[in-house]
Structure formats: C-alpha cells, structure tokens
Tab-separated table of C-alpha atoms and ligand atoms in Angstrom:
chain	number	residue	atom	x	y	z
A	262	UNK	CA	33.776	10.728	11.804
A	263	UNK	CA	36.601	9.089	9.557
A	264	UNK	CA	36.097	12.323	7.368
A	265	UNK	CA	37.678	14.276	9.926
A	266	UNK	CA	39.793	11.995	11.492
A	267	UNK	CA	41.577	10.795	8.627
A	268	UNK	CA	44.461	12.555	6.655
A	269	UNK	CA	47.493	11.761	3.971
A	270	UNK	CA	49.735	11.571	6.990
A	271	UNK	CA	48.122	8.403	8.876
A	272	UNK	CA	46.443	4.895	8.424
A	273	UNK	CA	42.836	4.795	9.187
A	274	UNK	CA	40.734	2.029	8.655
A	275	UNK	CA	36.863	2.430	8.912
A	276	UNK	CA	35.688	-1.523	9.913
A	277	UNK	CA	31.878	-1.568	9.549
A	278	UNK	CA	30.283	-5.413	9.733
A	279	UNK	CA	27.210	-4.839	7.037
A	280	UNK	CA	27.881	-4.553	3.306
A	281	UNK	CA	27.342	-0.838	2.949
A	282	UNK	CA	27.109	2.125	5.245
A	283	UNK	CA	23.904	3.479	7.169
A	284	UNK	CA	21.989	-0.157	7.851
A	285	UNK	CA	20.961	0.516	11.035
A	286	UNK	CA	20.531	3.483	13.444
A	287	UNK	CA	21.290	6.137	10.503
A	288	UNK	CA	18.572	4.695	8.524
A	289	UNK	CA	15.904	4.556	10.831
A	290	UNK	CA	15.227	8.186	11.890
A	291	UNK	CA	13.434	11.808	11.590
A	292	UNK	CA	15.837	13.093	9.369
A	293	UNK	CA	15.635	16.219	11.198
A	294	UNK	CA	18.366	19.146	11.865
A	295	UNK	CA	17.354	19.841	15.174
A	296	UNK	CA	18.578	23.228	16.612
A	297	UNK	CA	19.299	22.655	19.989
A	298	UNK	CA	16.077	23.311	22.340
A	299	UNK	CA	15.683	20.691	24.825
A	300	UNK	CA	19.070	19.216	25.645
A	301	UNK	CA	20.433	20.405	29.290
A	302	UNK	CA	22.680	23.741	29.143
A	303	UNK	CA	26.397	22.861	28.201
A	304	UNK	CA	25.975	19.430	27.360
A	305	UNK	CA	27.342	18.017	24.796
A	306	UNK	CA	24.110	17.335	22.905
A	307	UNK	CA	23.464	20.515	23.358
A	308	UNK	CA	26.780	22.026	22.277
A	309	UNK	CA	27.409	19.516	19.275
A	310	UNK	CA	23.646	19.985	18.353
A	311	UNK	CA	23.902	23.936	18.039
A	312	UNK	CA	27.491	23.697	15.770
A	313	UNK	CA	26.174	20.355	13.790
A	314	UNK	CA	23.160	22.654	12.676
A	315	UNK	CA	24.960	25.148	11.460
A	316	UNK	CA	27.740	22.954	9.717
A	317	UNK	CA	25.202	20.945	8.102
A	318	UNK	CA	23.295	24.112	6.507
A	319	UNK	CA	26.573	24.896	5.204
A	320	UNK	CA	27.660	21.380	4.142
A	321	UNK	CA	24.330	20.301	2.269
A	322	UNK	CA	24.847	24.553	0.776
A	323	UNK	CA	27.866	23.591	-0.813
A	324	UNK	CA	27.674	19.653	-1.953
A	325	UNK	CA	24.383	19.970	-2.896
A	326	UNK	CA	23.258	17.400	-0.272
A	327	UNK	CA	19.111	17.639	-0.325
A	328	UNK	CA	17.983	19.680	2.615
A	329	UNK	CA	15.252	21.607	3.380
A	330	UNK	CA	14.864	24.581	6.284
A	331	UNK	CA	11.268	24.006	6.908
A	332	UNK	CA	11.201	25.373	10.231
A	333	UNK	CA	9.872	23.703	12.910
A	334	UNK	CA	6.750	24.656	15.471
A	335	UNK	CA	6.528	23.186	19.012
A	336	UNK	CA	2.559	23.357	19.311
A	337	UNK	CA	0.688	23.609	23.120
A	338	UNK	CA	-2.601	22.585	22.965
A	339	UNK	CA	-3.450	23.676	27.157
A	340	UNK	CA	-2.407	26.866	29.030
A	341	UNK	CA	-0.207	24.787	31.443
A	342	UNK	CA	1.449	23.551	28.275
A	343	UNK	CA	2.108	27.216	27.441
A	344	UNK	CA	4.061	27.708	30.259
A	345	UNK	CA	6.199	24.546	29.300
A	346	UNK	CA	6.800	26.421	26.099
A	347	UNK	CA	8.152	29.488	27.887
A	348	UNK	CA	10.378	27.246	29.579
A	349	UNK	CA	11.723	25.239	26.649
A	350	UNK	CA	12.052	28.551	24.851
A	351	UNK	CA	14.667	29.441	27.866
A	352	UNK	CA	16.294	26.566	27.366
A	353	UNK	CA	17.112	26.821	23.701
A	354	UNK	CA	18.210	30.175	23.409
A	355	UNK	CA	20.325	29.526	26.619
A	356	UNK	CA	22.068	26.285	24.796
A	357	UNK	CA	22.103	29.160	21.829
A	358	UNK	CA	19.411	27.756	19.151
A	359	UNK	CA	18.991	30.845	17.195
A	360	UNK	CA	15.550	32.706	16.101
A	361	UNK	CA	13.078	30.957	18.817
A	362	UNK	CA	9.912	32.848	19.338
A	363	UNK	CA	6.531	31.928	20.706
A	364	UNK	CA	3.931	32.728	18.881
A	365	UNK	CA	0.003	33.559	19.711
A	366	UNK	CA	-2.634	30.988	18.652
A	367	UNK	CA	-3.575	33.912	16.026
A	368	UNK	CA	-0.102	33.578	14.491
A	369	UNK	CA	-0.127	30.110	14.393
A	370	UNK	CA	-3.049	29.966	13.021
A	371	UNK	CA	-1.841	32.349	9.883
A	372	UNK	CA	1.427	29.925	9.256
A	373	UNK	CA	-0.399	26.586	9.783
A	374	UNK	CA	-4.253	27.048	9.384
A	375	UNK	CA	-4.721	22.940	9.936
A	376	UNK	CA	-3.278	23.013	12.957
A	377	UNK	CA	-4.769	23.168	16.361
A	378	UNK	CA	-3.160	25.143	19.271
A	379	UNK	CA	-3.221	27.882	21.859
A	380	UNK	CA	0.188	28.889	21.146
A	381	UNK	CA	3.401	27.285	19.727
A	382	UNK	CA	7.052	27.827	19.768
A	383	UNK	CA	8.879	28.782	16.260
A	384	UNK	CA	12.095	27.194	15.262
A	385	UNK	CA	12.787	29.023	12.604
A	386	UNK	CA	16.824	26.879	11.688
A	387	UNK	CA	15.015	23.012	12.104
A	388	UNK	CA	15.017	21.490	8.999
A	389	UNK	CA	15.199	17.972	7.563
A	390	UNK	CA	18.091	16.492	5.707
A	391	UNK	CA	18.806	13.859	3.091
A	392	UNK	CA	21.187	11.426	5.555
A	393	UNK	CA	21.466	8.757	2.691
A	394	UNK	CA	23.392	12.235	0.787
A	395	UNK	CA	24.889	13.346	3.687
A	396	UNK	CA	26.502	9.580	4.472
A	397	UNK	CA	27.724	9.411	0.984
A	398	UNK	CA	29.493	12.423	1.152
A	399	UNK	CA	31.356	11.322	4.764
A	400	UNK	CA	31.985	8.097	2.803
A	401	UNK	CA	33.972	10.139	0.052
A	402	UNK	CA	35.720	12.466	2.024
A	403	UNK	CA	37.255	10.072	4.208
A	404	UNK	CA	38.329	7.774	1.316
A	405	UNK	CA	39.608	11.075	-0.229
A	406	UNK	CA	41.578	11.795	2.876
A	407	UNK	CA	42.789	8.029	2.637
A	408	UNK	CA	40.784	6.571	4.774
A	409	UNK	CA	39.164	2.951	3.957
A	410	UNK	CA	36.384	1.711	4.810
A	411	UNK	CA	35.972	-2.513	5.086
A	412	UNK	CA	32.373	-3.317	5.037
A	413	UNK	CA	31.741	-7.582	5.938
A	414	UNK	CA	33.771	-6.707	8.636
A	415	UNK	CA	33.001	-7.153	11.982
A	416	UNK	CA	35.185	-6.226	15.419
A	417	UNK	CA	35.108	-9.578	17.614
A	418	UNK	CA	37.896	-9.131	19.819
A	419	UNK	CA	40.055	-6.326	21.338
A	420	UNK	CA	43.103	-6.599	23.252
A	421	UNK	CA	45.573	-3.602	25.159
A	422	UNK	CA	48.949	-4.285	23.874
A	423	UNK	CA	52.007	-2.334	25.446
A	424	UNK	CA	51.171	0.512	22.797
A	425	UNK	CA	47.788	0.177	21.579
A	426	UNK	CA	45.368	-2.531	20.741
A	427	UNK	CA	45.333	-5.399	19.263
A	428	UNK	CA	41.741	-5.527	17.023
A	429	UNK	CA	40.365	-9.210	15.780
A	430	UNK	CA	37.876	-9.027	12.831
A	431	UNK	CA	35.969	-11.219	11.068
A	432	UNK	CA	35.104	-10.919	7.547
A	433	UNK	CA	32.312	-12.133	5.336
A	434	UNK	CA	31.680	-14.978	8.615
A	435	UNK	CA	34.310	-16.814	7.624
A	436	UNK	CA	38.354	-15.819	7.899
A	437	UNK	CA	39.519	-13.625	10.980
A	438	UNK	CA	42.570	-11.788	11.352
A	439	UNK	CA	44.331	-9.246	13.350
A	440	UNK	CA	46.360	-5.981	13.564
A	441	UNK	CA	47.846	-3.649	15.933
A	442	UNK	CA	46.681	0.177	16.134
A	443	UNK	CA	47.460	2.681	18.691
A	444	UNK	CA	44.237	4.582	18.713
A	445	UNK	CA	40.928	3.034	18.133
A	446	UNK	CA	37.881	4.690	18.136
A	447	UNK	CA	33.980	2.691	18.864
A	448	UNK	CA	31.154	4.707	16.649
A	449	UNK	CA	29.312	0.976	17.098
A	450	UNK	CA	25.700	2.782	17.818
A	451	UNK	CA	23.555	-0.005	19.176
A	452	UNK	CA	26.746	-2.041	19.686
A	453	UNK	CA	28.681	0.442	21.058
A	454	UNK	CA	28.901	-0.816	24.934
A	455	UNK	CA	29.565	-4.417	23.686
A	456	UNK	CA	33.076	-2.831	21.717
A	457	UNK	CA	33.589	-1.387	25.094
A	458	UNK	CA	32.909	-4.201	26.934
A	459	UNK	CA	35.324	-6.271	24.728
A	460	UNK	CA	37.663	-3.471	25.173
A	461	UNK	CA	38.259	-4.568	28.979
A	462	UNK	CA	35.476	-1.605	30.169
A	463	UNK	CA	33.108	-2.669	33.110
A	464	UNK	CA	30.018	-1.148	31.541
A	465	UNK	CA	27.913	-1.230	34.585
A	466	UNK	CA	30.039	0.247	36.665
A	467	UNK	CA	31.554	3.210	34.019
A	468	UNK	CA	27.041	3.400	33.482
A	469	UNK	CA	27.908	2.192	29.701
A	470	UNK	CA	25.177	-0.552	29.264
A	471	UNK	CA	22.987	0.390	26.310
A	472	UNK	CA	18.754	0.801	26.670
A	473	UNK	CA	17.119	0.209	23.485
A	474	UNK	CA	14.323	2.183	22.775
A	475	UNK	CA	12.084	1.817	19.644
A	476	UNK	CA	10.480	4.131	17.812
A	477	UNK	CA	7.897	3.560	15.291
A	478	UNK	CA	6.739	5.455	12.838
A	479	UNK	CA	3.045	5.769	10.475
A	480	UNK	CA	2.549	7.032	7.105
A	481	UNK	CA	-0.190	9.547	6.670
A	482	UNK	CA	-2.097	9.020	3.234
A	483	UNK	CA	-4.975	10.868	2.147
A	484	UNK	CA	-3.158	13.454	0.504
A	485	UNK	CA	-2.864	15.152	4.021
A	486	UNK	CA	0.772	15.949	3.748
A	487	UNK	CA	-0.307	18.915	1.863
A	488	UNK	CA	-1.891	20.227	4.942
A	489	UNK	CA	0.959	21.746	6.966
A	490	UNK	CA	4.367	23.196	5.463
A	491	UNK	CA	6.314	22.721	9.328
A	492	UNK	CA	7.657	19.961	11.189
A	493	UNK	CA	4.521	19.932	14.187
A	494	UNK	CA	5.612	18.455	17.290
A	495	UNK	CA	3.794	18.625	20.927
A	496	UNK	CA	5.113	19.644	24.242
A	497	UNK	CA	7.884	16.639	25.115
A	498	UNK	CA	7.355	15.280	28.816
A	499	UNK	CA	9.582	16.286	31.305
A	500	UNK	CA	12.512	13.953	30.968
A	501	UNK	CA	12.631	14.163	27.296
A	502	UNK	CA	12.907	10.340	26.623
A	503	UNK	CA	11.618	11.242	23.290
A	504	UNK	CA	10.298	13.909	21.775
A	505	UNK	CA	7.063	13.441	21.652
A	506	UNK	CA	4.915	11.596	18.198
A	507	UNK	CA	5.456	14.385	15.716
A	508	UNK	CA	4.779	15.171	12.319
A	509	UNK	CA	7.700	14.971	10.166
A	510	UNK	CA	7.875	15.983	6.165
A	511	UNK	CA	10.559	13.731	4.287
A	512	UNK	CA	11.635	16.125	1.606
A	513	UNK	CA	9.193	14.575	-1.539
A	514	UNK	CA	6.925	15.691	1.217
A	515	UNK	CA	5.254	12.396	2.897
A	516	UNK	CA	4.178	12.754	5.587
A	517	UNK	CA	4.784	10.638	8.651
A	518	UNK	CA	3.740	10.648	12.915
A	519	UNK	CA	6.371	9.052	14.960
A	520	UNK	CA	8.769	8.116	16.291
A	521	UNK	CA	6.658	6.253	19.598
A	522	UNK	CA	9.246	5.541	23.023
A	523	UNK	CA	9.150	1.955	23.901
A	524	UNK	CA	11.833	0.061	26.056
A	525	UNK	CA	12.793	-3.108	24.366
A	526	UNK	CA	14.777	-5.800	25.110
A	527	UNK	CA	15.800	-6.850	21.478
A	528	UNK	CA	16.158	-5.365	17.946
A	529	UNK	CA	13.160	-5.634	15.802
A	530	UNK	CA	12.140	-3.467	13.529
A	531	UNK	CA	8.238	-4.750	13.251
A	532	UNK	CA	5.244	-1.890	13.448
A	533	UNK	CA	2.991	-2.976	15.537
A	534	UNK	CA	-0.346	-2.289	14.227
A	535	UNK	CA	-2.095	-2.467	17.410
A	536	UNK	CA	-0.247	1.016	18.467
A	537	UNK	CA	-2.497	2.599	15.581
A	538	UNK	CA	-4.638	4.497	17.905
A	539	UNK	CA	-2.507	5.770	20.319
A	540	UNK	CA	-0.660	7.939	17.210
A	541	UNK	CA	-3.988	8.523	15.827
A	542	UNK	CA	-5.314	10.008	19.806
A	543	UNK	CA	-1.981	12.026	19.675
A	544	UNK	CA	-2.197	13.495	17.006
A	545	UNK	CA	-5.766	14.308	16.745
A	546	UNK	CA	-5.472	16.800	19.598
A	547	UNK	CA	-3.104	19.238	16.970
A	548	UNK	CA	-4.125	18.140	13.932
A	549	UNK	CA	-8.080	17.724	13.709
A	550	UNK	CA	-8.189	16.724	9.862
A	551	UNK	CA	-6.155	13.432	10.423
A	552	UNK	CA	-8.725	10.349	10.177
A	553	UNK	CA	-7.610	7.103	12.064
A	554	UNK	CA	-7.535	5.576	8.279
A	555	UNK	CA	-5.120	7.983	7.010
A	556	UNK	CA	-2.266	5.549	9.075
A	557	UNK	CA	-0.792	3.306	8.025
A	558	UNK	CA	2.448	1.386	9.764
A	559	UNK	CA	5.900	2.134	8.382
A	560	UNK	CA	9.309	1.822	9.895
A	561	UNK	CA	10.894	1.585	13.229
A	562	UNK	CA	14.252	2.728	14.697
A	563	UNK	CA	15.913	1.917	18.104
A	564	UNK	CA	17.742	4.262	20.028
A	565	UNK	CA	20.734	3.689	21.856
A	566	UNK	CA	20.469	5.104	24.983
A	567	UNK	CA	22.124	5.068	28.011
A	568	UNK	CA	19.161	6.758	29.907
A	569	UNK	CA	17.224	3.704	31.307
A	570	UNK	CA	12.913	4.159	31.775
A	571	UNK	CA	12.054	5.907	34.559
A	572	UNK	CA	15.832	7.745	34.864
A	573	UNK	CA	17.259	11.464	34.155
A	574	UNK	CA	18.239	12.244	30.452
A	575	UNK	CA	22.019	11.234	29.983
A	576	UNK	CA	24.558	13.180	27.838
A	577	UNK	CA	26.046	11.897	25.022
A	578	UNK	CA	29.588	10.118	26.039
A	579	UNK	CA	32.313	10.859	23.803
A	580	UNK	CA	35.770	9.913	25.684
A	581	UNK	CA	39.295	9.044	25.345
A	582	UNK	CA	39.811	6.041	28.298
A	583	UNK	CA	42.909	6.990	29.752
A	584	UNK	CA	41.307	7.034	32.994
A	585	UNK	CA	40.061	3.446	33.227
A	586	UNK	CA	44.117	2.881	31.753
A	587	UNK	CA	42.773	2.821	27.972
A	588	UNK	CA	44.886	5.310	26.448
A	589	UNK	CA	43.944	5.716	22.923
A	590	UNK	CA	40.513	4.538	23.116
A	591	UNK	CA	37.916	6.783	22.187
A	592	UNK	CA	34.635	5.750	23.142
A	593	UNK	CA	31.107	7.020	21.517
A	594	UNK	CA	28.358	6.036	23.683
A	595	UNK	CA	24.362	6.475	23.839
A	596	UNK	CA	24.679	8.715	20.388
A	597	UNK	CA	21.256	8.898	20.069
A	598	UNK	CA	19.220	12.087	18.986
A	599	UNK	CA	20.196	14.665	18.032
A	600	UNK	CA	23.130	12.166	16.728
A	601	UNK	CA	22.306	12.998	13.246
A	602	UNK	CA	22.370	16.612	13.386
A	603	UNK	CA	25.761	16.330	15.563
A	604	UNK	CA	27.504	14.049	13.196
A	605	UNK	CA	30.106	16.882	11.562
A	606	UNK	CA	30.440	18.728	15.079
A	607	UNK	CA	31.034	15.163	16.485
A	608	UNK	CA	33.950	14.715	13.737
A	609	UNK	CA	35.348	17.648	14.607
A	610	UNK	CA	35.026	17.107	18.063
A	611	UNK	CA	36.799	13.210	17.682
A	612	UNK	CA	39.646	14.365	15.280
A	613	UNK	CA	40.434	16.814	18.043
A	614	UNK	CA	41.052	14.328	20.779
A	615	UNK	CA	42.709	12.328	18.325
A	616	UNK	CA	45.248	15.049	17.423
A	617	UNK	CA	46.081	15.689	21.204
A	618	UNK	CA	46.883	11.629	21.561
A	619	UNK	CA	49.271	11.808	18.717
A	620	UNK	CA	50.677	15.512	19.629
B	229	FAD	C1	13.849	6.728	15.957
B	229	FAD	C2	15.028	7.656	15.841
B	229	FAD	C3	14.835	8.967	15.408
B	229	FAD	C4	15.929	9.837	15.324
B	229	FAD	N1	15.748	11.086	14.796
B	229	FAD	C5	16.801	11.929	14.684
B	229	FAD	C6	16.624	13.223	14.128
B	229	FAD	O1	15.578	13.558	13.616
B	229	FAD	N2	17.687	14.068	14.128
B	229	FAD	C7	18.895	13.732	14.665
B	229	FAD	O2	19.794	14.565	14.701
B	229	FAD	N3	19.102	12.475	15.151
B	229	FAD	C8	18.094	11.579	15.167
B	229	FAD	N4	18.285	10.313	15.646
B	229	FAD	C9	19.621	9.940	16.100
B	229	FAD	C10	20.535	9.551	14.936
B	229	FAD	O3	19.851	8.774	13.992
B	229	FAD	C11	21.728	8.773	15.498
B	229	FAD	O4	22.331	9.549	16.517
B	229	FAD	C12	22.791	8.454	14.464
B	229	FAD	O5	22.216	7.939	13.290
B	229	FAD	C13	23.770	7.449	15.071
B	229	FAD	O6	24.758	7.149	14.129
B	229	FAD	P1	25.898	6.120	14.520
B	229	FAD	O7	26.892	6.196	13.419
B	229	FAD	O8	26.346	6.358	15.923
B	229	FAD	O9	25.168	4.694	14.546
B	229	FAD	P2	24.870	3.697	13.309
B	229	FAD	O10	24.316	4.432	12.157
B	229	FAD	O11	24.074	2.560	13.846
B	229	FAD	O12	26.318	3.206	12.899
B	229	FAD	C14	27.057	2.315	13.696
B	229	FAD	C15	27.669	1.292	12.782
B	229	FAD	O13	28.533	0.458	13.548
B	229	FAD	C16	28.486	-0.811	12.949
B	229	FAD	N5	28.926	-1.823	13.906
B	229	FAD	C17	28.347	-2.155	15.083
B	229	FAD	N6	29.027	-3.145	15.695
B	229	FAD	C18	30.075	-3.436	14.892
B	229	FAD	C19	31.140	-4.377	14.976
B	229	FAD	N7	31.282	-5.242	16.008
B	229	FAD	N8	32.057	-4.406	13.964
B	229	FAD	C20	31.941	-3.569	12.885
B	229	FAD	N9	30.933	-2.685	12.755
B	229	FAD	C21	30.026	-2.611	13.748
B	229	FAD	C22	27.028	-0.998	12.575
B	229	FAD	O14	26.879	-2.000	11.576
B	229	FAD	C23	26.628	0.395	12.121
B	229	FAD	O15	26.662	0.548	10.712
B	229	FAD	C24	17.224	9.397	15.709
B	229	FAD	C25	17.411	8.072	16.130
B	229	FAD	C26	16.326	7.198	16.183
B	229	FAD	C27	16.546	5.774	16.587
C-alpha cells in the first residue's frame, strides 16, 4: 500500500509493531494468484481480485519476483457437484476471470491422470507467487518513493484533532511518543477493528468486529508432489467461508492440503494433529494415491474476517470515514482472501482515495 501511496511530495510513515514486515497474516497463506471465480459480482474482492491478477503477472514479469502460472482446476467428484461448477463458471467470467472452461472427466483425466473427477473447471491465469519477493519489493518501492517504514512500533492510541489525528506509538515496549497527521490509513489485518475501535469507530454497530478463522495446513511427503502439475481444489460450499482443503504447489514444488475453516477465539498458530483425518477423508475422494501417512502437520494462518459462522460472505471494506465524521481515515477491514492477490489493485485503489482527500 505505502508503494502507491507514497511520493517525493509528502511524508508517509509506514508504523508496523514486529521487527520486519510479513509476520503474520502475509506469512501464513496459499500463496495463490487467484483469478476472481467465487467472489459476488462487483464486489470489491471481486473487482480488486481480477486487476491484482493481472498486475501481479506483470509485476513478478518485470522484477523478477518468483511466480509460477500453474493453472488451477476446480475438480467435482458428483453430478450435482457438476452443476455447482456450471454455476461458479458463471460467476467468474461474469466478475471477468479470463480463460474458464469446464472440462469432461476425459480431459481431466489427460492434464491430471492422478486425479479423480467427473468433471472440473480450468483456471487457466491461477498461479502461485513468491509473497516473501513480492513484500520486499513493496518494501523498496515505498522507501524509494520516500516512504519509511518503523518496525518495533506499535499504534496504541488515536485521537481526532481539529485537522487530523493525533497517533501515539510505542516503540521497542518501552518509550511512546506522538505526532499529528491528517490522513491515516489502518492496513492492521487481524488488528484492524481494534485501530478502528481506538479511532473513536463503534465496531459493532459500523459491523467492524473481526472473526478469526484458522486455517491449517499438512505437508504431503512421499514424493507425491510429483503427482499433479495444478493447484486441485473441490467444489467450495455455498457461502464460501473458505475454499475448500486444496492442494497447493509452493514453487520448489511441496506439496501441501489446507487451509481447514475453524472459528477461533484467539491467535494460535498450533496444528492440531487430531484434524489428520479429516484432510486425509477430503482429499482422498480427488486424489486416490494420497496415504493417511503421507501428512504430516505444518502451519496455520487466521483470517480476518468480518463474515461471522453461520452468516453471508462479506466484502472487503476499504473506506475513507467521513461519514461516521472521520475525515481522513481510511479504513481496511476483513482483508482476507483473495487479500494477497489484491494487494497492488488495493494500492492503487488506497492512493486514489488518498489523492481525492488532499485534491
Ligand atoms: C489461511 C490463509 C490463506 C490465504 N490464502 C490466500 C491466497 O492463496 N491468495 C490470496 O490472494 N490471499 C490469501 N489469503 C489472504 C492474504 O494472505 C491476506 O489478505 C493478506 O496477507 C493480508 O495482508 P495485510 O497486510 O492486510 O495483513 P498482515 O500481513 O497481517 O499485515 C498487517 C500488519 O499490521 C501490523 N499491525 C497490527 N496492529 C498494529 C499496531 N497496533 N501497530 C503497528 N502495526 C500493527 C501487523 O504486525 C502486521 O504486520 C490467505 C489468508 C489466510 C489466513
């Protein structure tokens, strides 16, 4: 975000509380470029998704950021998951992901001869994408652009002032100070209703409290990551709190199932090994030469999102508060997937509101 929202002609200060970039939700994900297939029509995960994927492919293109366009299969292993197919396929050309096609158990059989199906939808533009790279390169772009970034330093208090805010940090746990800006923008991920919430916002009422929602992942020895080339995923369920445990490539090519969808009430990053079977039951169905010893547990990641169990997907909210009489505030709330591939169509998207406060 500070990439694009920083230039020569103003003072922006990145604040981030860890000692480096990417220790938290930006860490602990698929590394996928998604391409825009299940997200409702014109929102903004769906918009952002579709230009993020493209900007990406041409970002990692030209800084050599490691990428890969795998391609991506959505596999249905029943026919009444076949019409669910035709129906997702809808949706992503509608939101404008570009080269769907569903293909006949035949064809998916020639392109993935492990896998087990009756027919699958092709996503030809997913891929998966080096985020470590692609962080690194936000990092030095926005400190090219004069931007600077303060790690050990954490927002603990935030005040409206006649003309902007007045933001209290803390740094390294031990001396706090203050400063004045006039527009402040909360990218906090898991944190990110607390800033608002410190920020004078009512988060139940404006529907801003966070969920969390784990994912874990497994590892899948065995040398079995040389037995698909695609990112495999199943049909999601209807309200698309995730996406379904899915096989994902990292590009040395491990393979890994994951993530799982678990409500949580605190942040803990533990796999639970007693979850073991239900990946290895999900999987089997599609991919018959996984053996429940091939798993083993890995990582976990926690989503922030604002839909709660139970409740309708929610849409990304990206907002400037002069509404709730915030002006200047720009508030980034629930970015959870497809957050990643977003991230330079969300910059874009930021610096835009920001020029319009300052026009
Ligand atoms: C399991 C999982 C799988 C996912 N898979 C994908 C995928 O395949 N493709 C995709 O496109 N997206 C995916 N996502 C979503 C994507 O990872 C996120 O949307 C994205 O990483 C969010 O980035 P962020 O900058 O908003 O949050 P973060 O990376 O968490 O950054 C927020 C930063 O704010 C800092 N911070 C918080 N509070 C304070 C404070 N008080 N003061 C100072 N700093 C503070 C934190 O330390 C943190 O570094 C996945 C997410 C999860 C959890």
């Amino acid at each position: 975000m500070a990439a694009h929202v920083a230039s020569p002609d103003r003072v922006v200060y990145v604040l981030e509380k860890n000692e480096r970039f990417g220790q938290e939700i930006s860490s602990r994900h698929s590394g996928v470029i998604h391409s825009s297939i299940y997200y409702p029509h014109n929102s903004l995960k769906a918009r952002l998704c579709v230009e993020g994927n493209h900007l990406l492919y041409e970002l990692c293109r030209k800084h050599g950021i490691g990428h890969k366009n795998l391609g991506k299969l959505i596999v249905a292993t029943s026919d009444e998951e076949t019409v669910q197919l035709q129906q997702l396929c809808e949706k992503g050309n509608k939101n404008g992901a570009k080269g769907l096609e569903i293909i006949s158990k035949r064809e998916l059989k020639n392109l993935e001869p492990n896998v087990e199906g009756v027919a699958a939808l092709r996503s030809p533009y997913t891929g998966i994408i080096d985020s470590y790279s692609l962080m690194g390169y936000f990092a030095a772009v926005a400190k090219d652009n004069g931007a600077q970034i303060a790690y050990r330093t954490k927002v603990v208090g935030i005040e409206k002032t006649s003309d902007g805010y007045k933001v209290t940090v803390e740094e390294g746990n031990t001396s706090r100070f203050s400063f004045i800006t006039r527009i402040l923008i909360n990218c906090a991920g898991l944190y990110c209703d607390k800033i608002a919430e410190l920020a004078g916002i009512d988060i139940a009422r404006a529907k801003y409290m966070l969920h969390y929602c784990k994912g874990e992942y497994f590892s899948v020895g065995g040398g079995k990551n040389r037995l698909v080339e695609r990112l495999i995923y199943p049909v999601p369920e209807s309200n698309v709190t995730g996406l379904g445990v899915h096989v994902t490539l990292d590009l040395e090519g491990r393979m890994r199932l994951g993530p799982s969808v678990e409500y949580v009430d605190s942040i803990d990053y533990a796999v639970d090994n007693r979850h073991k079977q239900t990946f290895y039951n999900s999987a089997k169905k599609m991919l018959p030469f996984i053996e429940y010893d091939d798993l083993e547990p890995e990582t976990a990641g926690i989503r922030p999102k604002l839909q709660g169990p139970g409740e309708d997907v929610r849409d990304f909210v990206i907002r400037e508060e002069s509404d709730k009489a915030l002006p200047g505030l720009i508030n980034l709330i629930g970015i959870e997937s497809p957050g990643l591939t977003s991230s330079p169509a969300i910059g874009r998207y930021v610096a835009d509101m920001v020029k319009n406060i300052l026009m």
